[in-house]
Tab-separated table of C-alpha atoms and ligand atoms in Angstrom:
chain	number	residue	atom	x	y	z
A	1	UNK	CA	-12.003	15.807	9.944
A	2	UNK	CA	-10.086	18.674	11.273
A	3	UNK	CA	-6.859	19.911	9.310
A	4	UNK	CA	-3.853	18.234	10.400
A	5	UNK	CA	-1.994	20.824	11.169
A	6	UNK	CA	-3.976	21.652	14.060
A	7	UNK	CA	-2.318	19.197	15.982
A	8	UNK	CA	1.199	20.271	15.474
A	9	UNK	CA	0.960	22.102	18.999
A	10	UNK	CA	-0.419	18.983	20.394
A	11	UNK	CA	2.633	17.042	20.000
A	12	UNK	CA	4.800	18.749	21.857
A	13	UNK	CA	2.628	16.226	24.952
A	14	UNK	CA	3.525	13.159	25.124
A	15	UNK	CA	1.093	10.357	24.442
A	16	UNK	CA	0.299	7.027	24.112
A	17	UNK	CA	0.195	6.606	20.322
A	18	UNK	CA	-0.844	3.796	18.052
A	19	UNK	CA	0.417	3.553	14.321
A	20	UNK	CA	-1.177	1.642	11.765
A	21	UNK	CA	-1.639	0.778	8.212
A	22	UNK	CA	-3.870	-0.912	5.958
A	23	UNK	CA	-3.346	-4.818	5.680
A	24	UNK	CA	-0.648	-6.754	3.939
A	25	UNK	CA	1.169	-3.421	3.822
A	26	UNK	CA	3.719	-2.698	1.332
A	27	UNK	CA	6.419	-0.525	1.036
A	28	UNK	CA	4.688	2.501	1.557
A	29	UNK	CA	2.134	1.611	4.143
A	30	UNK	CA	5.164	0.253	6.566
A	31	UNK	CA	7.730	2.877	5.471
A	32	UNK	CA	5.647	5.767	6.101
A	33	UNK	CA	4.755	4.385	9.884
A	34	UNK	CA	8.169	3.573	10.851
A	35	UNK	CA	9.183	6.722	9.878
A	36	UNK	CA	6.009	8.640	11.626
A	37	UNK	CA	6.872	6.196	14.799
A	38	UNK	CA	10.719	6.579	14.140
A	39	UNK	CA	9.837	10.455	14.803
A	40	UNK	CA	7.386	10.924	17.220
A	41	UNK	CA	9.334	8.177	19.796
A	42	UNK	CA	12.108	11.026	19.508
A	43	UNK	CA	9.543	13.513	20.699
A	44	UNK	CA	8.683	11.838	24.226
A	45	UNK	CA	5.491	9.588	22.846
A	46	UNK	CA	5.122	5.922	23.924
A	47	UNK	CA	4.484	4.619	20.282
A	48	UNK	CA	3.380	1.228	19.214
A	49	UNK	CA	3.061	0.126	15.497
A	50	UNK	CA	0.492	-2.235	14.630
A	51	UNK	CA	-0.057	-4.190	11.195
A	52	UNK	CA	-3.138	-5.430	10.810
A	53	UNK	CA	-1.870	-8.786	9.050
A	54	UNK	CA	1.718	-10.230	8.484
A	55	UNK	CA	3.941	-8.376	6.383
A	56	UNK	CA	6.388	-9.790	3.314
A	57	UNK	CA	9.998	-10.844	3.989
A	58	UNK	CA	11.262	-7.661	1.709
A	59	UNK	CA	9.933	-5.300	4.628
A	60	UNK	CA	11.558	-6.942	7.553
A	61	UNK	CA	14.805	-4.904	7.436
A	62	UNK	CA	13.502	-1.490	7.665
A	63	UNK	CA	14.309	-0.128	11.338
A	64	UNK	CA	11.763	-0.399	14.174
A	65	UNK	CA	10.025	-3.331	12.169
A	66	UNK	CA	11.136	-6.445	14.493
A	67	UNK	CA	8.228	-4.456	16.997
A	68	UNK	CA	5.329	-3.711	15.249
A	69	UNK	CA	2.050	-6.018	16.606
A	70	UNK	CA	0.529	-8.325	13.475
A	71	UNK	CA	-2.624	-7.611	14.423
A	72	UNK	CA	-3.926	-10.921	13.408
A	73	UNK	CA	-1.491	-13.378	15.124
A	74	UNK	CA	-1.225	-11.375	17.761
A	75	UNK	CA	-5.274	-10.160	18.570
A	76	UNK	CA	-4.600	-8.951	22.121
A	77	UNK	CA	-1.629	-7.484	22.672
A	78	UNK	CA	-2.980	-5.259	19.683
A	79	UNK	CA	-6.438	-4.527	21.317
A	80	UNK	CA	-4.631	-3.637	24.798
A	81	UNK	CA	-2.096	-1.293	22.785
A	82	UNK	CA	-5.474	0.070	21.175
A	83	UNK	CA	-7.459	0.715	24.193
A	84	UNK	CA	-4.542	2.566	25.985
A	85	UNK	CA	-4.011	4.928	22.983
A	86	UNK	CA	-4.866	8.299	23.132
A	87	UNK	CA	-3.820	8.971	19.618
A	88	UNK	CA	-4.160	6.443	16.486
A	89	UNK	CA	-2.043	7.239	13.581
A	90	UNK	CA	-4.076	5.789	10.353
A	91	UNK	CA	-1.296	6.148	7.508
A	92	UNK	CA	-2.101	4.716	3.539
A	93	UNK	CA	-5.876	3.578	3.775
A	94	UNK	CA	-9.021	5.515	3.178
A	95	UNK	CA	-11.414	3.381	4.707
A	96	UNK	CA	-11.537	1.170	7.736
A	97	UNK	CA	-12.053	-1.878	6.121
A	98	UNK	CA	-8.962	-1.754	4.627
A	99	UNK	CA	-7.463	-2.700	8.077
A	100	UNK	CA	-9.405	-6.301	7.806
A	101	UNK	CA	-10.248	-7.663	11.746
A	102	UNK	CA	-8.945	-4.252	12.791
A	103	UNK	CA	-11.409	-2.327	11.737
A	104	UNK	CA	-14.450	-3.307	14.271
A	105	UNK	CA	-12.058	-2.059	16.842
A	106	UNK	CA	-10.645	1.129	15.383
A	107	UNK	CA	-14.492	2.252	14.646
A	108	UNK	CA	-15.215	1.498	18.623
A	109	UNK	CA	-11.933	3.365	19.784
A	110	UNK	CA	-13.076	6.957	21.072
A	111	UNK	CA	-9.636	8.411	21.145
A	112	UNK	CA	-8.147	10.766	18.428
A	113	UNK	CA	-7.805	9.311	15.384
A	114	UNK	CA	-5.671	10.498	13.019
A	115	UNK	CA	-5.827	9.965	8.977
A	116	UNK	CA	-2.541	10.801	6.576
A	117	UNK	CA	-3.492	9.489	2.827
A	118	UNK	CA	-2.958	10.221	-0.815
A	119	UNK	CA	-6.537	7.062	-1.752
A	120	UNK	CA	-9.096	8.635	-3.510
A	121	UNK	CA	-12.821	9.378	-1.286
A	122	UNK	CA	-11.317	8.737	1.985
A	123	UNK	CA	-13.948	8.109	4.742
A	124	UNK	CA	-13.336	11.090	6.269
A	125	UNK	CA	-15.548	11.281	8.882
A	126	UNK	CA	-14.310	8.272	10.555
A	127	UNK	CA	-11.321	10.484	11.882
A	128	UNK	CA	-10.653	13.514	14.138
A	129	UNK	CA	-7.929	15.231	12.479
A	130	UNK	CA	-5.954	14.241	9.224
A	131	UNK	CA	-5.227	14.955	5.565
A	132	UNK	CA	-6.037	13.716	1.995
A	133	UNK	CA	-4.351	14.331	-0.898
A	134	UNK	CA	-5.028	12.620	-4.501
A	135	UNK	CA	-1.878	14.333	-5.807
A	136	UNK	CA	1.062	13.059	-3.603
A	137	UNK	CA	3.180	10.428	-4.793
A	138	UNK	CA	2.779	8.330	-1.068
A	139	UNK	CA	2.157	8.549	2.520
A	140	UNK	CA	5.528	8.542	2.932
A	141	UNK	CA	5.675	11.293	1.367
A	142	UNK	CA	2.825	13.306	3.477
A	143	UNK	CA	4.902	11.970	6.443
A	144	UNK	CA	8.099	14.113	5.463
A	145	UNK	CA	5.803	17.141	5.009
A	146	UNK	CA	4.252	16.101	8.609
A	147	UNK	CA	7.452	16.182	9.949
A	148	UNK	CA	9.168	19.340	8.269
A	149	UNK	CA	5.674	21.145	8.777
A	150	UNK	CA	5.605	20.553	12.689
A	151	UNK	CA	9.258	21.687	12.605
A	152	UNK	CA	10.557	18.679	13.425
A	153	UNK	CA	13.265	18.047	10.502
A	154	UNK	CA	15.811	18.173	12.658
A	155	UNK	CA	14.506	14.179	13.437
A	156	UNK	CA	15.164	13.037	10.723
A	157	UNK	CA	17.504	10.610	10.967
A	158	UNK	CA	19.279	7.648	8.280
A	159	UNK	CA	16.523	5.177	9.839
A	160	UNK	CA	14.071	7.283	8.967
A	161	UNK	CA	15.149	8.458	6.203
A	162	UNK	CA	15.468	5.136	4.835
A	163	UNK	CA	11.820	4.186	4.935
A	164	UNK	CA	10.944	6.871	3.988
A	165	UNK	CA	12.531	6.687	0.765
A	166	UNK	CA	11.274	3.051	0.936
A	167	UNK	CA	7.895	4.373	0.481
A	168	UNK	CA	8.434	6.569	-1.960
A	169	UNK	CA	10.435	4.431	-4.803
A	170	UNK	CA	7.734	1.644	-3.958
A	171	UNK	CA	4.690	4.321	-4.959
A	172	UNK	CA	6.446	6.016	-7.755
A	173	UNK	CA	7.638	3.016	-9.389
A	174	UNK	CA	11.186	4.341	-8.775
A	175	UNK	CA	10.247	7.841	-9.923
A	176	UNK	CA	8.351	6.941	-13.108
A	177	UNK	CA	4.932	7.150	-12.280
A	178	UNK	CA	3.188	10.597	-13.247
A	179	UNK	CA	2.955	11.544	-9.172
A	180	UNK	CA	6.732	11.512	-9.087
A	181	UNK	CA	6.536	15.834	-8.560
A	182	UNK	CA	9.154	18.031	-8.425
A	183	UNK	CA	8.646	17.815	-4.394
A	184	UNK	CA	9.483	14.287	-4.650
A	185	UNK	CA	12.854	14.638	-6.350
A	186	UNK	CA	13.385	17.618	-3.668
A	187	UNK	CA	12.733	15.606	-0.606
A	188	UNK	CA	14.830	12.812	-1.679
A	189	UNK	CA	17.754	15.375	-1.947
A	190	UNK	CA	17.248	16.099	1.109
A	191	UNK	CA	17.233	12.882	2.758
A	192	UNK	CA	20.464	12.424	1.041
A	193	UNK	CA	21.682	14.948	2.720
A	194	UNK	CA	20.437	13.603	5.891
A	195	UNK	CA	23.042	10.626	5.235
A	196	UNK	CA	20.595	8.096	2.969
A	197	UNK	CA	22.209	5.151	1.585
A	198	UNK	CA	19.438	4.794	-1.388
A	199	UNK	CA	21.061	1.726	-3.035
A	200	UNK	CA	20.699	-0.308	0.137
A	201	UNK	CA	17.233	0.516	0.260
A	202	UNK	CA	16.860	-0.265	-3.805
A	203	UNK	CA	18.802	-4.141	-2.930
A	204	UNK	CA	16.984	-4.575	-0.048
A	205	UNK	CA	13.415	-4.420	-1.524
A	206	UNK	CA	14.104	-5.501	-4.650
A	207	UNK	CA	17.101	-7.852	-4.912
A	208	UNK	CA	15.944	-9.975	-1.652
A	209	UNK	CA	13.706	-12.927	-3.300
A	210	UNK	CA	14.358	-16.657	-3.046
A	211	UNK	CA	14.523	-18.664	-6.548
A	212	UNK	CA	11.029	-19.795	-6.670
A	213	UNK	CA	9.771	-16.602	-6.860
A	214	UNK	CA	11.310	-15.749	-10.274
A	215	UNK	CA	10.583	-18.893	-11.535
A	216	UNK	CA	6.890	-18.332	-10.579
A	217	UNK	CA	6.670	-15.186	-12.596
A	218	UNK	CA	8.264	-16.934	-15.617
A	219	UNK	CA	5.613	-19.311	-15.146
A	220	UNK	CA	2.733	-17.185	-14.691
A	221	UNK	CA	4.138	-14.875	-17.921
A	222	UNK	CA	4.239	-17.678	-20.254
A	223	UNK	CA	0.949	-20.014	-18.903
A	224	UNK	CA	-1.418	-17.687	-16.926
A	225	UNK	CA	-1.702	-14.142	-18.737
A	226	UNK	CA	-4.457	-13.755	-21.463
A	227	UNK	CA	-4.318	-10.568	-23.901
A	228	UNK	CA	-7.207	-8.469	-25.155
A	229	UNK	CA	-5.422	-6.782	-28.021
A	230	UNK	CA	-9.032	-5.625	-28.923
A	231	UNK	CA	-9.581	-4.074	-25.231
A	232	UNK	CA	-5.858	-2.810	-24.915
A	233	UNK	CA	-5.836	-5.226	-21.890
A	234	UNK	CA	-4.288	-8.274	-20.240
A	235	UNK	CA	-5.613	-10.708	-17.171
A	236	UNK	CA	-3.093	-13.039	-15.061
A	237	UNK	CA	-5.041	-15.716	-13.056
A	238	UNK	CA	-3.440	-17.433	-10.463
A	239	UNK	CA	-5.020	-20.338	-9.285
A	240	UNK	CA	-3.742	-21.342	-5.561
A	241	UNK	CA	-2.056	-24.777	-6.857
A	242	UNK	CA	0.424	-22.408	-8.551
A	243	UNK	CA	0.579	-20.663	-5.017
A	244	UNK	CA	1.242	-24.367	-3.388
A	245	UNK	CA	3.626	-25.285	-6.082
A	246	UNK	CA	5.882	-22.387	-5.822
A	247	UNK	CA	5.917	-21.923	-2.565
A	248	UNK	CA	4.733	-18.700	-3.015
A	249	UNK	CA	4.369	-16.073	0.313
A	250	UNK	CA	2.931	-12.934	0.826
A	251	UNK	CA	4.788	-10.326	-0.859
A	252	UNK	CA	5.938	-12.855	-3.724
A	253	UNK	CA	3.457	-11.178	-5.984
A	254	UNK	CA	3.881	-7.689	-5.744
A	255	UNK	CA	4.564	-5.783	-8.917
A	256	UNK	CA	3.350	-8.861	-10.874
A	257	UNK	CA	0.770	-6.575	-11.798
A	258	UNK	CA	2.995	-4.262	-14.002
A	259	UNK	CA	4.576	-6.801	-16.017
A	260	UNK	CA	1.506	-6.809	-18.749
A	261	UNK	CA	1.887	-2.609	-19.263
A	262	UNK	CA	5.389	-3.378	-20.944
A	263	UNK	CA	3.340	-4.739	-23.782
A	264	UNK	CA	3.426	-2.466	-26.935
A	265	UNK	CA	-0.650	-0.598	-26.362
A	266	UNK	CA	-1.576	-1.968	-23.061
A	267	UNK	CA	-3.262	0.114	-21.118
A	268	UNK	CA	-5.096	-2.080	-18.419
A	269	UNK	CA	-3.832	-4.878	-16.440
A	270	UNK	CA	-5.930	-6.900	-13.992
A	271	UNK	CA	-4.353	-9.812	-11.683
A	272	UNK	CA	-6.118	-11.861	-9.678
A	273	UNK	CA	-4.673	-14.275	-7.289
A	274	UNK	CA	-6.831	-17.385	-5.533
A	275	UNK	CA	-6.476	-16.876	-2.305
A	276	UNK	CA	-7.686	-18.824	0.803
A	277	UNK	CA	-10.387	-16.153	1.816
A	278	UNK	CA	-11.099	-14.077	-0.872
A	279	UNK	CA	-9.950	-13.877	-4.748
A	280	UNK	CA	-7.854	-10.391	-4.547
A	281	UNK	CA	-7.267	-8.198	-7.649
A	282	UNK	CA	-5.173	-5.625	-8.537
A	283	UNK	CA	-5.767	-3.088	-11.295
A	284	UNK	CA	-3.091	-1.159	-13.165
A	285	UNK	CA	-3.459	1.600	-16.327
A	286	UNK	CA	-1.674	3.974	-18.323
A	287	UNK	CA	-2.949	7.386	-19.306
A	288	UNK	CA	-7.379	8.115	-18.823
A	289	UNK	CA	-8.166	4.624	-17.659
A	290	UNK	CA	-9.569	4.885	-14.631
A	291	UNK	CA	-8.975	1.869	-12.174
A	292	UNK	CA	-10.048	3.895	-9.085
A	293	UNK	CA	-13.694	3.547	-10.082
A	294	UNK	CA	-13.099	0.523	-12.053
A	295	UNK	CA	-12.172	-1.687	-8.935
A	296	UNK	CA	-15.058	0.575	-7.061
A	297	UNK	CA	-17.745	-0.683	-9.737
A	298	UNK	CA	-17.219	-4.065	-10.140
A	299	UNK	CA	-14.694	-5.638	-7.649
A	300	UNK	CA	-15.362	-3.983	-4.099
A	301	UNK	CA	-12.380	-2.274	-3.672
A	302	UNK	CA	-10.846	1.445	-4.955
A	303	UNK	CA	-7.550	2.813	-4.738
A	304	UNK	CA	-5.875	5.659	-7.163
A	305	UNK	CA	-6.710	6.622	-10.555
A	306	UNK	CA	-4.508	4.131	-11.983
A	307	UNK	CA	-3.417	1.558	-9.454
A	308	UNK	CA	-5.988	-0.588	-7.375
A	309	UNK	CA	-7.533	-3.062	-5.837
A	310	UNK	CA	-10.675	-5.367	-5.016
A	311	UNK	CA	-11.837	-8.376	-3.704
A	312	UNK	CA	-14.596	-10.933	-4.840
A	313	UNK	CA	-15.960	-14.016	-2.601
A	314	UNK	CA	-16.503	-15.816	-6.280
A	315	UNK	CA	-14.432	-18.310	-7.627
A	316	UNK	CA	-11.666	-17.885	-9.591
A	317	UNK	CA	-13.577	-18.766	-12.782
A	318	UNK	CA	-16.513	-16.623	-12.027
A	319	UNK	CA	-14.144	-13.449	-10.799
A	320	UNK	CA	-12.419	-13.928	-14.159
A	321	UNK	CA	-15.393	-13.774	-16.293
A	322	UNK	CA	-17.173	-10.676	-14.507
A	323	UNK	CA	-13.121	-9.116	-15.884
A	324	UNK	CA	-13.805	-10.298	-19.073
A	325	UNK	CA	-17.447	-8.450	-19.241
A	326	UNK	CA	-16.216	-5.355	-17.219
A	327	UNK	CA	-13.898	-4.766	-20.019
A	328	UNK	CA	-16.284	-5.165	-22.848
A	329	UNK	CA	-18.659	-2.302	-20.733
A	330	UNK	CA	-15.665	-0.293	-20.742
A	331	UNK	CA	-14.452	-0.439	-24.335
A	332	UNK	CA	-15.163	3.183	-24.941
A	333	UNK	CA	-12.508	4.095	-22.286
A	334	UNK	CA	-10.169	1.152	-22.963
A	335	UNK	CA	-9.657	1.710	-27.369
B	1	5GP	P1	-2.313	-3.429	-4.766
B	1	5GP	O1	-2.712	-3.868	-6.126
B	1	5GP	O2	-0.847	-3.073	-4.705
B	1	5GP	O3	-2.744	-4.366	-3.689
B	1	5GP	O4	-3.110	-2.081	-4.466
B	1	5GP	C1	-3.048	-0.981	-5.336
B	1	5GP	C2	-3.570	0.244	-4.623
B	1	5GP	O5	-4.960	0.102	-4.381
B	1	5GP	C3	-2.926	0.469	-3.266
B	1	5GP	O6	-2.782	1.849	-3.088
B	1	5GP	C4	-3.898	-0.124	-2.292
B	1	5GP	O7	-3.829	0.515	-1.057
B	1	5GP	C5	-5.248	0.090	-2.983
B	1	5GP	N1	-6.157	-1.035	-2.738
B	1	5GP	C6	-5.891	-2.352	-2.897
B	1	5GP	N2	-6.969	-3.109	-2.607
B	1	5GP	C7	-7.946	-2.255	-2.233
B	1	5GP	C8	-9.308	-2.434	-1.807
B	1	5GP	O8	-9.835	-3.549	-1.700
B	1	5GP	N3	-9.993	-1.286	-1.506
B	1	5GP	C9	-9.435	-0.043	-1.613
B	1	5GP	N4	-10.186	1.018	-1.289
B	1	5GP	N5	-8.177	0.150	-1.997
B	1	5GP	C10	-7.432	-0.928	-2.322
B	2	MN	MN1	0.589	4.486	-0.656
């Protein structure tokens, strides 16, 4: 993987460009590609956004999102957008099969690929050019250096700015997580200045549910979360009749996961949620736990030091009790 700055010349051509994500993106994922595609359609390029699954509600107002391509409703007007690229954006994943039914067909493509990520051990020789870095707070921010660094500033706009800053307060837990750097705080301060309206963006991620989604996490809070005092830990189990009975869509469960880390000595939080295909956890720590390697163990999956994620093709029961002896291998870490 060549350095990404190497194709700051390039740019200046316009191209047929695909942007995409990894699946069931959140904040980041989709903020950071609007705001790449936001950009680079102001530089000339014919740009097309693909997701490669749907996306939740909370996303749908960020600008440029009524276009992007779910890759998996929508199988061939995403594969014809793919084979005409010339250039393939790959923004917040650091492997391929984090794009789900995309990734056969990004592996196949033989145009530039492009990789901007802050996941830990990206696969980097699936891509031509791109960057990795552990220590930013999101892609989204990576794509404001991208942008400043190609000289290109002058693009930003409010859209852009907006998600953006989407991106960011969904990474940094609104600025409280330890990768919320002095850069972070410097770039937002800037996009003010570019004209953001941050409380719009705060209301319309966060203050946008239906009812049965808070009742569902009252629900899960007081029936389906188990604590290992002894372990510093907690589990939440969702079985998929709580799913049916509360109507619950993607994007409902997001930051379910933190929920158990506002307990007094709790420094690891696993969630796992029954769903159709797969059982999907999500890891969460405080402090030297690592989660990255954690998930990468025991659950197929990765992610940062102290968020991440995994799948399992077990039941619910089983997936739960591998948790329960994971934890007991890790003591040493978790007391
Ligand atoms: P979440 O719990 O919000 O789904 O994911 C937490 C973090 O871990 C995110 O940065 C996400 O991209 C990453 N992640 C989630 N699931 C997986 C997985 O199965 N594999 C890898 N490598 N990363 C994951
Ligand atoms: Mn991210």
């Amino acid at each position: 993987m060549k350095p990404i700055e190497e194709i700051y010349p390039l740019l200046r051509t316009p191209r047929k460009v695909v942007v995409t994500m990894h699946q069931k993106p959140d904040p980041d994922a989709m903020g950071s590609s609007l705001a790449l595609a936001g950009v680079l359609v102001q530089l000339g390029h014919d740009v097309t956004v693909i997701s490669p699954t749907n996306w939740p509600d909370f996303l749908k107002w960020m600008p440029g999102s009524k276009k992007v391509i779910d890759y998996e409703a929508a199988r061939e007007k995403g594969n014809a957008a793919l084979e005409l690229a010339e250039w393939v954006f790959c923004l917040d994943f650091n492997a391929l099969y984090r794009t789900k039914h995309m990734a056969a067909k990004l592996a196949a493509l033989s145009c530039v690929k492009v990789l901007i990520d802050h996941h830990e051990q990206p696969e980097t020789q699936a891509f031509d050019y791109g960057i990795s870095l552990t220590s930013k707070s999101s892609t989204s921010e990576m794509v404001y250096d991208f942008i400043t660094g190609s000289g290109n500033e002058a693009l930003i706009n409010k859209e852009v700015a907006a998600c953006l800053y989407a991106g960011i307060i969904g990474d940094t837990g609104s600025f409280r997580f330890p990768s919320t750097s002095p850069h972070v705080h410097e770039m937002v301060a800037d996009l003010k200045r570019k004209g953001l309206d941050h409380a719009i963006v705060h209301e319309n991620l966060y203050d946008n549910f239906l009812e049965d989604r808070l009742r569902f996490i009252g629900h899960v809070l007081l029936n389906r979360m188990e604590i290992f005092y002894e372990y510093n830990t907690a589990l939440i189990a969702i079985p998929k009749s709580d799913l049916i009975k509360f109507n619950i869509k993607t994007g409902d469960t997001e930051g379910l996961v933190n929920y158990p880390l506002t307990i007094q000595g709790i420094k690891l939080a696993g969630l796992v949620i029954d769903r159709d295909e797969e059982r999907k956890w999500s890891f969460r720590s405080k402090g030297n736990v690592d989660v990255n390697t954690f998930a990468r163990k025991y659950f197929n999956g990765g992610g940062h030091f102290n968020a991440s994620g995994g799948r399992s093709a077990d039941s619910l029961q089983t997936t739960v009790q591998l948790f329960k002896k994971a934890i007991k291998e890790n003591a040493s870490q978790l007391q």
